């Protein structure tokens, strides 16, 4: 008689407990993993519509639509042949306590990095990137930032916990070099006369070929360690309606994927995908977009062995 409990699950609906059905572990520092996926279900820094705390779960569930593939089109290798990836579940912190979250997020990321593993984080609202940058800075030093978003998140007037202020604070803390960093897909107001970052606005990102965008980004970041953060509202709401602050006029999901694939060769050291908000999603298309972008980032990281 067949052991029915040993069968591989390739369905698109059952057992969606870990990202891409990868091994789920409690303590990733005690594994031989190369990359750790960690959810941060925090959205108390949201200034618009809340719900991004449910993002990590939704992205994992949507990822079963991608898990059955061996070779993820159009990448020429099986991700599992290149690296060992584990899903560490979601960060546990005191609910409703932003100070505790900040401390726990920095500590968790620091422990993963100290065990010589890369970290890919599922948000949560975009504030989660600030403690992640602090942890990565402690290991890699000052980094270049590649930031996909509709907003610059460089606003100085926000509160201590605000998902629109991270990239105001990060350069001032010395975590990132704004002059070699780039923000892609911007289509909301910012102080153009005093803006430290390089910007490829949404209109330019839509009109430019993906290879040209990637080559421009590569020239800016050079060989520096790179942290890549992808706010799902970089995509037009037609492709990602489930987010707290949607803005019309964004890039397509196809264009975003082409840009990410063309970034092969950067010194990628950290990654996150944030602001997926399931309460405002339609037919889970935002969660699927988020899961697909996470998968592309894993392939981008794994492709470093080709360089």
PDB file of C-alpha atoms in Angstrom:
ATOM      1  CA  UNK A   1       0.000   0.000   0.000  1.00  0.00           C
ATOM      2  CA  UNK A   2       1.264   3.467  -0.914  1.00  0.00           C
ATOM      3  CA  UNK A   3       2.299   5.707   1.967  1.00  0.00           C
ATOM      4  CA  UNK A   4      -0.133   8.521   1.225  1.00  0.00           C
ATOM      5  CA  UNK A   5       1.550  10.831   3.738  1.00  0.00           C
ATOM      6  CA  UNK A   6       4.803  10.923   1.779  1.00  0.00           C
ATOM      7  CA  UNK A   7       3.333  12.260  -1.457  1.00  0.00           C
ATOM      8  CA  UNK A   8       4.610  15.539  -2.887  1.00  0.00           C
ATOM      9  CA  UNK A   9       1.838  18.149  -3.029  1.00  0.00           C
ATOM     10  CA  UNK A  10       1.686  20.015  -6.344  1.00  0.00           C
ATOM     11  CA  UNK A  11      -1.843  21.335  -5.931  1.00  0.00           C
ATOM     12  CA  UNK A  12      -2.674  25.022  -6.129  1.00  0.00           C
ATOM     13  CA  UNK A  13      -4.800  25.105  -2.989  1.00  0.00           C
ATOM     14  CA  UNK A  14      -3.653  22.766  -0.212  1.00  0.00           C
ATOM     15  CA  UNK A  15      -0.979  22.964   2.499  1.00  0.00           C
ATOM     16  CA  UNK A  16       0.061  26.584   1.832  1.00  0.00           C
ATOM     17  CA  UNK A  17       2.037  26.838   5.064  1.00  0.00           C
ATOM     18  CA  UNK A  18       5.459  27.893   3.848  1.00  0.00           C
ATOM     19  CA  UNK A  19       6.690  29.949   0.926  1.00  0.00           C
ATOM     20  CA  UNK A  20       6.978  27.765  -2.202  1.00  0.00           C
ATOM     21  CA  UNK A  21       6.432  24.757   0.099  1.00  0.00           C
ATOM     22  CA  UNK A  22      10.024  25.185   1.291  1.00  0.00           C
ATOM     23  CA  UNK A  23      11.060  23.644   4.626  1.00  0.00           C
ATOM     24  CA  UNK A  24       9.583  25.432   7.633  1.00  0.00           C
ATOM     25  CA  UNK A  25      11.945  25.824  10.577  1.00  0.00           C
ATOM     26  CA  UNK A  26      11.646  27.370  14.009  1.00  0.00           C
ATOM     27  CA  UNK A  27      15.244  28.539  14.392  1.00  0.00           C
ATOM     28  CA  UNK A  28      16.861  29.280  11.029  1.00  0.00           C
ATOM     29  CA  UNK A  29      20.242  30.024  12.587  1.00  0.00           C
ATOM     30  CA  UNK A  30      20.628  26.324  13.391  1.00  0.00           C
ATOM     31  CA  UNK A  31      20.168  25.155   9.791  1.00  0.00           C
ATOM     32  CA  UNK A  32      22.460  24.882   6.784  1.00  0.00           C
ATOM     33  CA  UNK A  33      20.293  27.320   4.835  1.00  0.00           C
ATOM     34  CA  UNK A  34      21.733  29.903   2.462  1.00  0.00           C
ATOM     35  CA  UNK A  35      18.633  32.123   2.524  1.00  0.00           C
ATOM     36  CA  UNK A  36      16.006  32.580   5.213  1.00  0.00           C
ATOM     37  CA  UNK A  37      12.489  33.861   4.525  1.00  0.00           C
ATOM     38  CA  UNK A  38      10.960  35.661   7.487  1.00  0.00           C
ATOM     39  CA  UNK A  39       7.543  37.293   7.764  1.00  0.00           C
ATOM     40  CA  UNK A  40       7.048  40.513   9.698  1.00  0.00           C
ATOM     41  CA  UNK A  41       3.272  40.943  10.188  1.00  0.00           C
ATOM     42  CA  UNK A  42       3.431  44.555  11.354  1.00  0.00           C
ATOM     43  CA  UNK A  43       1.351  47.463  10.036  1.00  0.00           C
ATOM     44  CA  UNK A  44       1.094  49.901  12.947  1.00  0.00           C
ATOM     45  CA  UNK A  45       3.173  52.442  11.030  1.00  0.00           C
ATOM     46  CA  UNK A  46       0.609  52.609   8.220  1.00  0.00           C
ATOM     47  CA  UNK A  47      -0.737  56.077   7.366  1.00  0.00           C
ATOM     48  CA  UNK A  48      -3.336  54.826   4.887  1.00  0.00           C
ATOM     49  CA  UNK A  49      -5.393  51.650   4.888  1.00  0.00           C
ATOM     50  CA  UNK A  50      -4.260  49.024   7.371  1.00  0.00           C
ATOM     51  CA  UNK A  51      -4.078  45.296   6.643  1.00  0.00           C
ATOM     52  CA  UNK A  52      -0.456  44.679   5.628  1.00  0.00           C
ATOM     53  CA  UNK A  53       0.046  42.636   8.799  1.00  0.00           C
ATOM     54  CA  UNK A  54      -1.814  39.924   6.891  1.00  0.00           C
ATOM     55  CA  UNK A  55       0.590  40.191   3.972  1.00  0.00           C
ATOM     56  CA  UNK A  56       3.077  37.434   4.852  1.00  0.00           C
ATOM     57  CA  UNK A  57       0.329  34.832   5.172  1.00  0.00           C
ATOM     58  CA  UNK A  58      -1.316  35.897   1.897  1.00  0.00           C
ATOM     59  CA  UNK A  59       1.988  35.844  -0.002  1.00  0.00           C
ATOM     60  CA  UNK A  60       2.778  32.359   1.274  1.00  0.00           C
ATOM     61  CA  UNK A  61      -0.666  31.099   0.267  1.00  0.00           C
ATOM     62  CA  UNK A  62      -0.332  32.622  -3.202  1.00  0.00           C
ATOM     63  CA  UNK A  63       3.096  31.058  -3.646  1.00  0.00           C
ATOM     64  CA  UNK A  64       1.566  27.581  -4.065  1.00  0.00           C
ATOM     65  CA  UNK A  65       0.696  28.760  -7.587  1.00  0.00           C
ATOM     66  CA  UNK A  66       4.448  28.918  -8.254  1.00  0.00           C
ATOM     67  CA  UNK A  67       5.706  26.001  -6.161  1.00  0.00           C
ATOM     68  CA  UNK A  68       5.041  23.282  -8.734  1.00  0.00           C
ATOM     69  CA  UNK A  69       7.563  24.684 -11.214  1.00  0.00           C
ATOM     70  CA  UNK A  70      11.050  23.245 -11.231  1.00  0.00           C
ATOM     71  CA  UNK A  71      12.583  25.876 -13.483  1.00  0.00           C
ATOM     72  CA  UNK A  72      10.875  29.202 -12.882  1.00  0.00           C
ATOM     73  CA  UNK A  73      10.326  30.719 -16.333  1.00  0.00           C
ATOM     74  CA  UNK A  74      12.497  32.214 -17.810  1.00  0.00           C
ATOM     75  CA  UNK A  75      15.348  31.468 -15.371  1.00  0.00           C
ATOM     76  CA  UNK A  76      17.620  28.676 -16.716  1.00  0.00           C
ATOM     77  CA  UNK A  77      18.085  26.866 -13.393  1.00  0.00           C
ATOM     78  CA  UNK A  78      16.120  25.234 -10.607  1.00  0.00           C
ATOM     79  CA  UNK A  79      16.296  27.471  -7.553  1.00  0.00           C
ATOM     80  CA  UNK A  80      16.611  24.472  -5.235  1.00  0.00           C
ATOM     81  CA  UNK A  81      19.734  23.302  -7.077  1.00  0.00           C
ATOM     82  CA  UNK A  82      21.479  26.612  -6.440  1.00  0.00           C
ATOM     83  CA  UNK A  83      20.737  27.288  -2.789  1.00  0.00           C
ATOM     84  CA  UNK A  84      19.108  25.949   0.348  1.00  0.00           C
ATOM     85  CA  UNK A  85      16.156  28.106   1.423  1.00  0.00           C
ATOM     86  CA  UNK A  86      14.050  27.802   4.563  1.00  0.00           C
ATOM     87  CA  UNK A  87      10.971  29.629   5.772  1.00  0.00           C
ATOM     88  CA  UNK A  88      11.237  30.708   9.411  1.00  0.00           C
ATOM     89  CA  UNK A  89       7.588  31.709   9.673  1.00  0.00           C
ATOM     90  CA  UNK A  90       6.663  35.064  11.147  1.00  0.00           C
ATOM     91  CA  UNK A  91       8.501  37.167  13.694  1.00  0.00           C
ATOM     92  CA  UNK A  92       6.901  36.961  17.128  1.00  0.00           C
ATOM     93  CA  UNK A  93       6.648  40.303  18.903  1.00  0.00           C
ATOM     94  CA  UNK A  94       4.348  41.938  21.421  1.00  0.00           C
ATOM     95  CA  UNK A  95       1.176  42.855  19.538  1.00  0.00           C
ATOM     96  CA  UNK A  96       0.486  46.589  19.564  1.00  0.00           C
ATOM     97  CA  UNK A  97       3.979  47.492  20.809  1.00  0.00           C
ATOM     98  CA  UNK A  98       5.989  49.249  18.082  1.00  0.00           C
ATOM     99  CA  UNK A  99       9.058  49.651  20.279  1.00  0.00           C
ATOM    100  CA  UNK A 100       9.121  45.913  20.954  1.00  0.00           C
ATOM    101  CA  UNK A 101       8.678  45.211  17.247  1.00  0.00           C
ATOM    102  CA  UNK A 102      11.589  47.481  16.362  1.00  0.00           C
ATOM    103  CA  UNK A 103      13.871  45.723  18.826  1.00  0.00           C
ATOM    104  CA  UNK A 104      12.754  42.226  17.859  1.00  0.00           C
ATOM    105  CA  UNK A 105      13.017  42.893  14.119  1.00  0.00           C
ATOM    106  CA  UNK A 106      16.569  44.223  14.411  1.00  0.00           C
ATOM    107  CA  UNK A 107      17.608  41.334  16.676  1.00  0.00           C
ATOM    108  CA  UNK A 108      16.053  38.663  14.459  1.00  0.00           C
ATOM    109  CA  UNK A 109      17.667  40.005  11.297  1.00  0.00           C
ATOM    110  CA  UNK A 110      21.013  40.395  13.076  1.00  0.00           C
ATOM    111  CA  UNK A 111      20.959  36.796  14.277  1.00  0.00           C
ATOM    112  CA  UNK A 112      20.162  35.451  10.812  1.00  0.00           C
ATOM    113  CA  UNK A 113      22.930  37.507   9.234  1.00  0.00           C
ATOM    114  CA  UNK A 114      25.404  36.572  11.967  1.00  0.00           C
ATOM    115  CA  UNK A 115      24.827  32.909  11.064  1.00  0.00           C
ATOM    116  CA  UNK A 116      26.052  33.723   7.523  1.00  0.00           C
ATOM    117  CA  UNK A 117      22.680  33.471   5.870  1.00  0.00           C
ATOM    118  CA  UNK A 118      20.907  35.933   3.598  1.00  0.00           C
ATOM    119  CA  UNK A 119      17.500  37.248   4.627  1.00  0.00           C
ATOM    120  CA  UNK A 120      14.405  37.911   2.542  1.00  0.00           C
ATOM    121  CA  UNK A 121      11.613  39.537   4.521  1.00  0.00           C
ATOM    122  CA  UNK A 122       7.874  39.531   3.843  1.00  0.00           C
ATOM    123  CA  UNK A 123       6.093  42.649   5.124  1.00  0.00           C
ATOM    124  CA  UNK A 124       4.157  44.101   6.763  1.00  0.00           C
ATOM    125  CA  UNK A 125       4.163  47.805   6.062  1.00  0.00           C
ATOM    126  CA  UNK A 126       7.269  49.507   4.713  1.00  0.00           C
ATOM    127  CA  UNK A 127       8.483  50.628   8.134  1.00  0.00           C
ATOM    128  CA  UNK A 128       9.915  47.117   8.586  1.00  0.00           C
ATOM    129  CA  UNK A 129      12.743  48.069   6.218  1.00  0.00           C
ATOM    130  CA  UNK A 130      14.319  50.481   8.723  1.00  0.00           C
ATOM    131  CA  UNK A 131      15.233  47.879  11.373  1.00  0.00           C
ATOM    132  CA  UNK A 132      16.286  45.537   8.568  1.00  0.00           C
ATOM    133  CA  UNK A 133      18.662  48.159   7.179  1.00  0.00           C
ATOM    134  CA  UNK A 134      20.132  48.670  10.646  1.00  0.00           C
ATOM    135  CA  UNK A 135      20.840  44.956  10.977  1.00  0.00           C
ATOM    136  CA  UNK A 136      22.344  44.694   7.491  1.00  0.00           C
ATOM    137  CA  UNK A 137      24.498  47.770   8.071  1.00  0.00           C
ATOM    138  CA  UNK A 138      26.002  46.129  11.158  1.00  0.00           C
ATOM    139  CA  UNK A 139      27.249  43.285   8.942  1.00  0.00           C
ATOM    140  CA  UNK A 140      27.904  44.871   5.555  1.00  0.00           C
ATOM    141  CA  UNK A 141      28.507  48.527   6.313  1.00  0.00           C
ATOM    142  CA  UNK A 142      26.954  51.304   4.274  1.00  0.00           C
ATOM    143  CA  UNK A 143      24.854  50.004   1.379  1.00  0.00           C
ATOM    144  CA  UNK A 144      23.258  51.221  -1.811  1.00  0.00           C
ATOM    145  CA  UNK A 145      19.473  50.985  -1.854  1.00  0.00           C
ATOM    146  CA  UNK A 146      17.341  49.903  -4.806  1.00  0.00           C
ATOM    147  CA  UNK A 147      13.837  51.001  -3.919  1.00  0.00           C
ATOM    148  CA  UNK A 148      10.708  50.171  -5.963  1.00  0.00           C
ATOM    149  CA  UNK A 149       7.778  52.320  -4.848  1.00  0.00           C
ATOM    150  CA  UNK A 150       5.143  54.904  -5.748  1.00  0.00           C
ATOM    151  CA  UNK A 151       6.418  57.061  -2.860  1.00  0.00           C
ATOM    152  CA  UNK A 152       9.921  58.181  -1.928  1.00  0.00           C
ATOM    153  CA  UNK A 153       9.328  57.571   1.803  1.00  0.00           C
ATOM    154  CA  UNK A 154      11.751  60.387   2.558  1.00  0.00           C
ATOM    155  CA  UNK A 155       9.261  62.531   4.438  1.00  0.00           C
ATOM    156  CA  UNK A 156      10.636  64.209   7.570  1.00  0.00           C
ATOM    157  CA  UNK A 157       7.338  65.244   9.160  1.00  0.00           C
ATOM    158  CA  UNK A 158       6.131  61.766  10.163  1.00  0.00           C
ATOM    159  CA  UNK A 159       6.029  60.209  13.613  1.00  0.00           C
ATOM    160  CA  UNK A 160       8.706  57.948  15.078  1.00  0.00           C
ATOM    161  CA  UNK A 161       6.906  54.935  13.607  1.00  0.00           C
ATOM    162  CA  UNK A 162       5.815  55.869  10.104  1.00  0.00           C
ATOM    163  CA  UNK A 163       6.058  53.919   6.865  1.00  0.00           C
ATOM    164  CA  UNK A 164       6.837  57.113   4.961  1.00  0.00           C
ATOM    165  CA  UNK A 165       9.970  58.201   6.822  1.00  0.00           C
ATOM    166  CA  UNK A 166      12.426  55.280   6.612  1.00  0.00           C
ATOM    167  CA  UNK A 167      14.510  56.745   3.826  1.00  0.00           C
ATOM    168  CA  UNK A 168      14.681  60.104   5.531  1.00  0.00           C
ATOM    169  CA  UNK A 169      16.272  58.458   8.570  1.00  0.00           C
ATOM    170  CA  UNK A 170      18.402  55.770   6.891  1.00  0.00           C
ATOM    171  CA  UNK A 171      20.858  58.113   5.106  1.00  0.00           C
ATOM    172  CA  UNK A 172      21.153  60.252   8.245  1.00  0.00           C
ATOM    173  CA  UNK A 173      22.049  57.169  10.247  1.00  0.00           C
ATOM    174  CA  UNK A 174      24.678  56.325   7.626  1.00  0.00           C
ATOM    175  CA  UNK A 175      22.958  53.050   6.718  1.00  0.00           C
ATOM    176  CA  UNK A 176      22.719  53.781   2.992  1.00  0.00           C
ATOM    177  CA  UNK A 177      24.487  56.004   0.506  1.00  0.00           C
ATOM    178  CA  UNK A 178      21.671  57.975  -1.094  1.00  0.00           C
ATOM    179  CA  UNK A 179      23.892  59.286  -3.898  1.00  0.00           C
ATOM    180  CA  UNK A 180      24.403  55.750  -5.242  1.00  0.00           C
ATOM    181  CA  UNK A 181      20.859  54.596  -4.477  1.00  0.00           C
ATOM    182  CA  UNK A 182      17.878  54.705  -6.801  1.00  0.00           C
ATOM    183  CA  UNK A 183      14.098  54.865  -6.421  1.00  0.00           C
ATOM    184  CA  UNK A 184      12.023  53.386  -9.250  1.00  0.00           C
ATOM    185  CA  UNK A 185       8.358  54.008 -10.035  1.00  0.00           C
ATOM    186  CA  UNK A 186       7.916  57.240  -8.033  1.00  0.00           C
ATOM    187  CA  UNK A 187       4.728  59.128  -8.868  1.00  0.00           C
ATOM    188  CA  UNK A 188       3.872  61.151  -5.768  1.00  0.00           C
ATOM    189  CA  UNK A 189       5.151  64.508  -4.562  1.00  0.00           C
ATOM    190  CA  UNK A 190       8.577  64.997  -2.993  1.00  0.00           C
ATOM    191  CA  UNK A 191      11.042  67.868  -2.550  1.00  0.00           C
ATOM    192  CA  UNK A 192      12.869  67.712  -5.870  1.00  0.00           C
ATOM    193  CA  UNK A 193      15.244  70.543  -4.926  1.00  0.00           C
ATOM    194  CA  UNK A 194      16.577  68.742  -1.846  1.00  0.00           C
ATOM    195  CA  UNK A 195      16.189  65.088  -2.747  1.00  0.00           C
ATOM    196  CA  UNK A 196      19.262  62.951  -2.067  1.00  0.00           C
ATOM    197  CA  UNK A 197      18.262  59.873  -4.071  1.00  0.00           C
ATOM    198  CA  UNK A 198      18.410  59.193  -7.783  1.00  0.00           C
ATOM    199  CA  UNK A 199      14.868  58.795  -9.109  1.00  0.00           C
ATOM    200  CA  UNK A 200      13.433  56.984 -12.103  1.00  0.00           C
ATOM    201  CA  UNK A 201       9.858  58.226 -11.989  1.00  0.00           C
ATOM    202  CA  UNK A 202       6.963  56.038 -13.070  1.00  0.00           C
ATOM    203  CA  UNK A 203       6.590  57.724 -16.456  1.00  0.00           C
ATOM    204  CA  UNK A 204      10.262  57.139 -17.259  1.00  0.00           C
ATOM    205  CA  UNK A 205      10.160  53.586 -15.935  1.00  0.00           C
ATOM    206  CA  UNK A 206       7.192  52.842 -18.176  1.00  0.00           C
ATOM    207  CA  UNK A 207       8.829  54.322 -21.271  1.00  0.00           C
ATOM    208  CA  UNK A 208      12.422  53.056 -20.814  1.00  0.00           C
ATOM    209  CA  UNK A 209      13.389  49.493 -21.767  1.00  0.00           C
ATOM    210  CA  UNK A 210      13.983  47.307 -18.731  1.00  0.00           C
ATOM    211  CA  UNK A 211      17.601  46.687 -19.743  1.00  0.00           C
ATOM    212  CA  UNK A 212      18.271  50.439 -19.880  1.00  0.00           C
ATOM    213  CA  UNK A 213      16.796  50.915 -16.419  1.00  0.00           C
ATOM    214  CA  UNK A 214      18.853  48.040 -15.026  1.00  0.00           C
ATOM    215  CA  UNK A 215      22.058  49.288 -16.636  1.00  0.00           C
ATOM    216  CA  UNK A 216      21.491  52.741 -15.152  1.00  0.00           C
ATOM    217  CA  UNK A 217      20.883  51.212 -11.724  1.00  0.00           C
ATOM    218  CA  UNK A 218      23.986  49.024 -11.990  1.00  0.00           C
ATOM    219  CA  UNK A 219      26.108  52.037 -12.875  1.00  0.00           C
ATOM    220  CA  UNK A 220      24.826  53.849  -9.780  1.00  0.00           C
ATOM    221  CA  UNK A 221      25.274  51.037  -7.247  1.00  0.00           C
ATOM    222  CA  UNK A 222      28.528  49.706  -8.674  1.00  0.00           C
ATOM    223  CA  UNK A 223      30.094  46.959  -6.560  1.00  0.00           C
ATOM    224  CA  UNK A 224      28.627  48.204  -3.282  1.00  0.00           C
ATOM    225  CA  UNK A 225      26.506  45.877  -1.154  1.00  0.00           C
ATOM    226  CA  UNK A 226      22.893  46.389  -2.216  1.00  0.00           C
ATOM    227  CA  UNK A 227      19.681  46.189  -0.228  1.00  0.00           C
ATOM    228  CA  UNK A 228      16.597  45.868  -2.470  1.00  0.00           C
ATOM    229  CA  UNK A 229      13.163  46.796  -1.145  1.00  0.00           C
ATOM    230  CA  UNK A 230      10.004  46.355  -3.199  1.00  0.00           C
ATOM    231  CA  UNK A 231       6.836  48.126  -2.103  1.00  0.00           C
ATOM    232  CA  UNK A 232       4.014  46.424  -3.985  1.00  0.00           C
ATOM    233  CA  UNK A 233       2.410  49.827  -4.702  1.00  0.00           C
ATOM    234  CA  UNK A 234       5.188  50.409  -7.231  1.00  0.00           C
ATOM    235  CA  UNK A 235       2.877  48.394  -9.467  1.00  0.00           C
ATOM    236  CA  UNK A 236      -0.168  50.088 -10.923  1.00  0.00           C
ATOM    237  CA  UNK A 237      -3.335  49.285  -8.918  1.00  0.00           C
ATOM    238  CA  UNK A 238      -4.576  47.355 -11.949  1.00  0.00           C
ATOM    239  CA  UNK A 239      -1.931  44.761 -11.030  1.00  0.00           C
ATOM    240  CA  UNK A 240      -1.805  45.301  -7.257  1.00  0.00           C
ATOM    241  CA  UNK A 241      -4.992  46.797  -5.796  1.00  0.00           C
ATOM    242  CA  UNK A 242      -4.430  45.214  -2.388  1.00  0.00           C
ATOM    243  CA  UNK A 243      -2.201  47.808  -0.769  1.00  0.00           C
ATOM    244  CA  UNK A 244      -2.616  50.611   1.737  1.00  0.00           C
ATOM    245  CA  UNK A 245      -1.772  53.598  -0.472  1.00  0.00           C
ATOM    246  CA  UNK A 246      -2.486  52.739  -4.125  1.00  0.00           C
ATOM    247  CA  UNK A 247      -1.484  55.270  -6.798  1.00  0.00           C
ATOM    248  CA  UNK A 248      -2.645  55.197 -10.400  1.00  0.00           C
ATOM    249  CA  UNK A 249       0.009  55.307 -13.130  1.00  0.00           C
ATOM    250  CA  UNK A 250       2.440  52.635 -11.989  1.00  0.00           C
ATOM    251  CA  UNK A 251       4.462  50.058 -13.853  1.00  0.00           C
ATOM    252  CA  UNK A 252       3.067  46.728 -14.967  1.00  0.00           C
ATOM    253  CA  UNK A 253       3.946  43.497 -13.192  1.00  0.00           C
ATOM    254  CA  UNK A 254       5.693  42.336 -16.368  1.00  0.00           C
ATOM    255  CA  UNK A 255       7.896  45.445 -16.457  1.00  0.00           C
ATOM    256  CA  UNK A 256       8.867  45.036 -12.809  1.00  0.00           C
ATOM    257  CA  UNK A 257       9.869  41.409 -13.390  1.00  0.00           C
ATOM    258  CA  UNK A 258      11.941  42.339 -16.444  1.00  0.00           C
ATOM    259  CA  UNK A 259      13.817  44.993 -14.476  1.00  0.00           C
ATOM    260  CA  UNK A 260      14.545  42.586 -11.618  1.00  0.00           C
ATOM    261  CA  UNK A 261      15.845  39.921 -14.008  1.00  0.00           C
ATOM    262  CA  UNK A 262      18.073  42.461 -15.734  1.00  0.00           C
ATOM    263  CA  UNK A 263      19.713  43.384 -12.410  1.00  0.00           C
ATOM    264  CA  UNK A 264      21.793  40.194 -12.463  1.00  0.00           C
ATOM    265  CA  UNK A 265      25.293  40.989 -11.279  1.00  0.00           C
ATOM    266  CA  UNK A 266      24.544  43.387  -8.432  1.00  0.00           C
ATOM    267  CA  UNK A 267      26.023  42.619  -5.012  1.00  0.00           C
ATOM    268  CA  UNK A 268      22.663  41.803  -3.436  1.00  0.00           C
ATOM    269  CA  UNK A 269      22.876  41.312   0.342  1.00  0.00           C
ATOM    270  CA  UNK A 270      19.303  41.880   1.583  1.00  0.00           C
ATOM    271  CA  UNK A 271      15.740  41.966   0.248  1.00  0.00           C
ATOM    272  CA  UNK A 272      12.161  42.609   1.250  1.00  0.00           C
ATOM    273  CA  UNK A 273       8.700  42.770  -0.334  1.00  0.00           C
ATOM    274  CA  UNK A 274       6.206  44.872   1.608  1.00  0.00           C
ATOM    275  CA  UNK A 275       2.748  46.475   1.735  1.00  0.00           C
ATOM    276  CA  UNK A 276       0.626  43.599   0.436  1.00  0.00           C
ATOM    277  CA  UNK A 277      -2.732  44.221   2.148  1.00  0.00           C
ATOM    278  CA  UNK A 278      -5.144  41.293   1.624  1.00  0.00           C
ATOM    279  CA  UNK A 279      -8.316  43.081   2.831  1.00  0.00           C
ATOM    280  CA  UNK A 280      -8.158  45.254  -0.290  1.00  0.00           C
ATOM    281  CA  UNK A 281      -7.019  42.546  -2.710  1.00  0.00           C
ATOM    282  CA  UNK A 282      -9.141  41.300  -5.612  1.00  0.00           C
ATOM    283  CA  UNK A 283      -8.954  37.588  -6.431  1.00  0.00           C
ATOM    284  CA  UNK A 284      -5.589  37.486  -4.597  1.00  0.00           C
ATOM    285  CA  UNK A 285      -3.814  39.118  -7.540  1.00  0.00           C
ATOM    286  CA  UNK A 286      -1.743  41.395  -5.283  1.00  0.00           C
ATOM    287  CA  UNK A 287      -0.631  38.471  -3.142  1.00  0.00           C
ATOM    288  CA  UNK A 288       0.300  36.563  -6.304  1.00  0.00           C
ATOM    289  CA  UNK A 289       2.261  39.567  -7.569  1.00  0.00           C
ATOM    290  CA  UNK A 290       4.056  39.744  -4.231  1.00  0.00           C
ATOM    291  CA  UNK A 291       4.834  36.010  -4.238  1.00  0.00           C
ATOM    292  CA  UNK A 292       6.129  36.198  -7.806  1.00  0.00           C
ATOM    293  CA  UNK A 293       8.398  39.141  -6.992  1.00  0.00           C
ATOM    294  CA  UNK A 294       9.745  37.264  -3.960  1.00  0.00           C
ATOM    295  CA  UNK A 295      10.473  34.294  -6.217  1.00  0.00           C
ATOM    296  CA  UNK A 296      12.268  36.549  -8.703  1.00  0.00           C
ATOM    297  CA  UNK A 297      14.380  38.020  -5.897  1.00  0.00           C
ATOM    298  CA  UNK A 298      15.378  34.540  -4.749  1.00  0.00           C
ATOM    299  CA  UNK A 299      16.468  33.740  -8.303  1.00  0.00           C
ATOM    300  CA  UNK A 300      18.303  37.067  -8.554  1.00  0.00           C
ATOM    301  CA  UNK A 301      20.207  36.245  -5.361  1.00  0.00           C
ATOM    302  CA  UNK A 302      20.930  32.696  -6.531  1.00  0.00           C
ATOM    303  CA  UNK A 303      22.189  33.959  -9.891  1.00  0.00           C
ATOM    304  CA  UNK A 304      25.158  35.593  -8.149  1.00  0.00           C
ATOM    305  CA  UNK A 305      26.991  32.279  -8.526  1.00  0.00           C
ATOM    306  CA  UNK A 306      27.022  32.896 -12.292  1.00  0.00           C
ATOM    307  CA  UNK A 307      29.037  36.099 -11.952  1.00  0.00           C
TER     308      UNK A 307
END
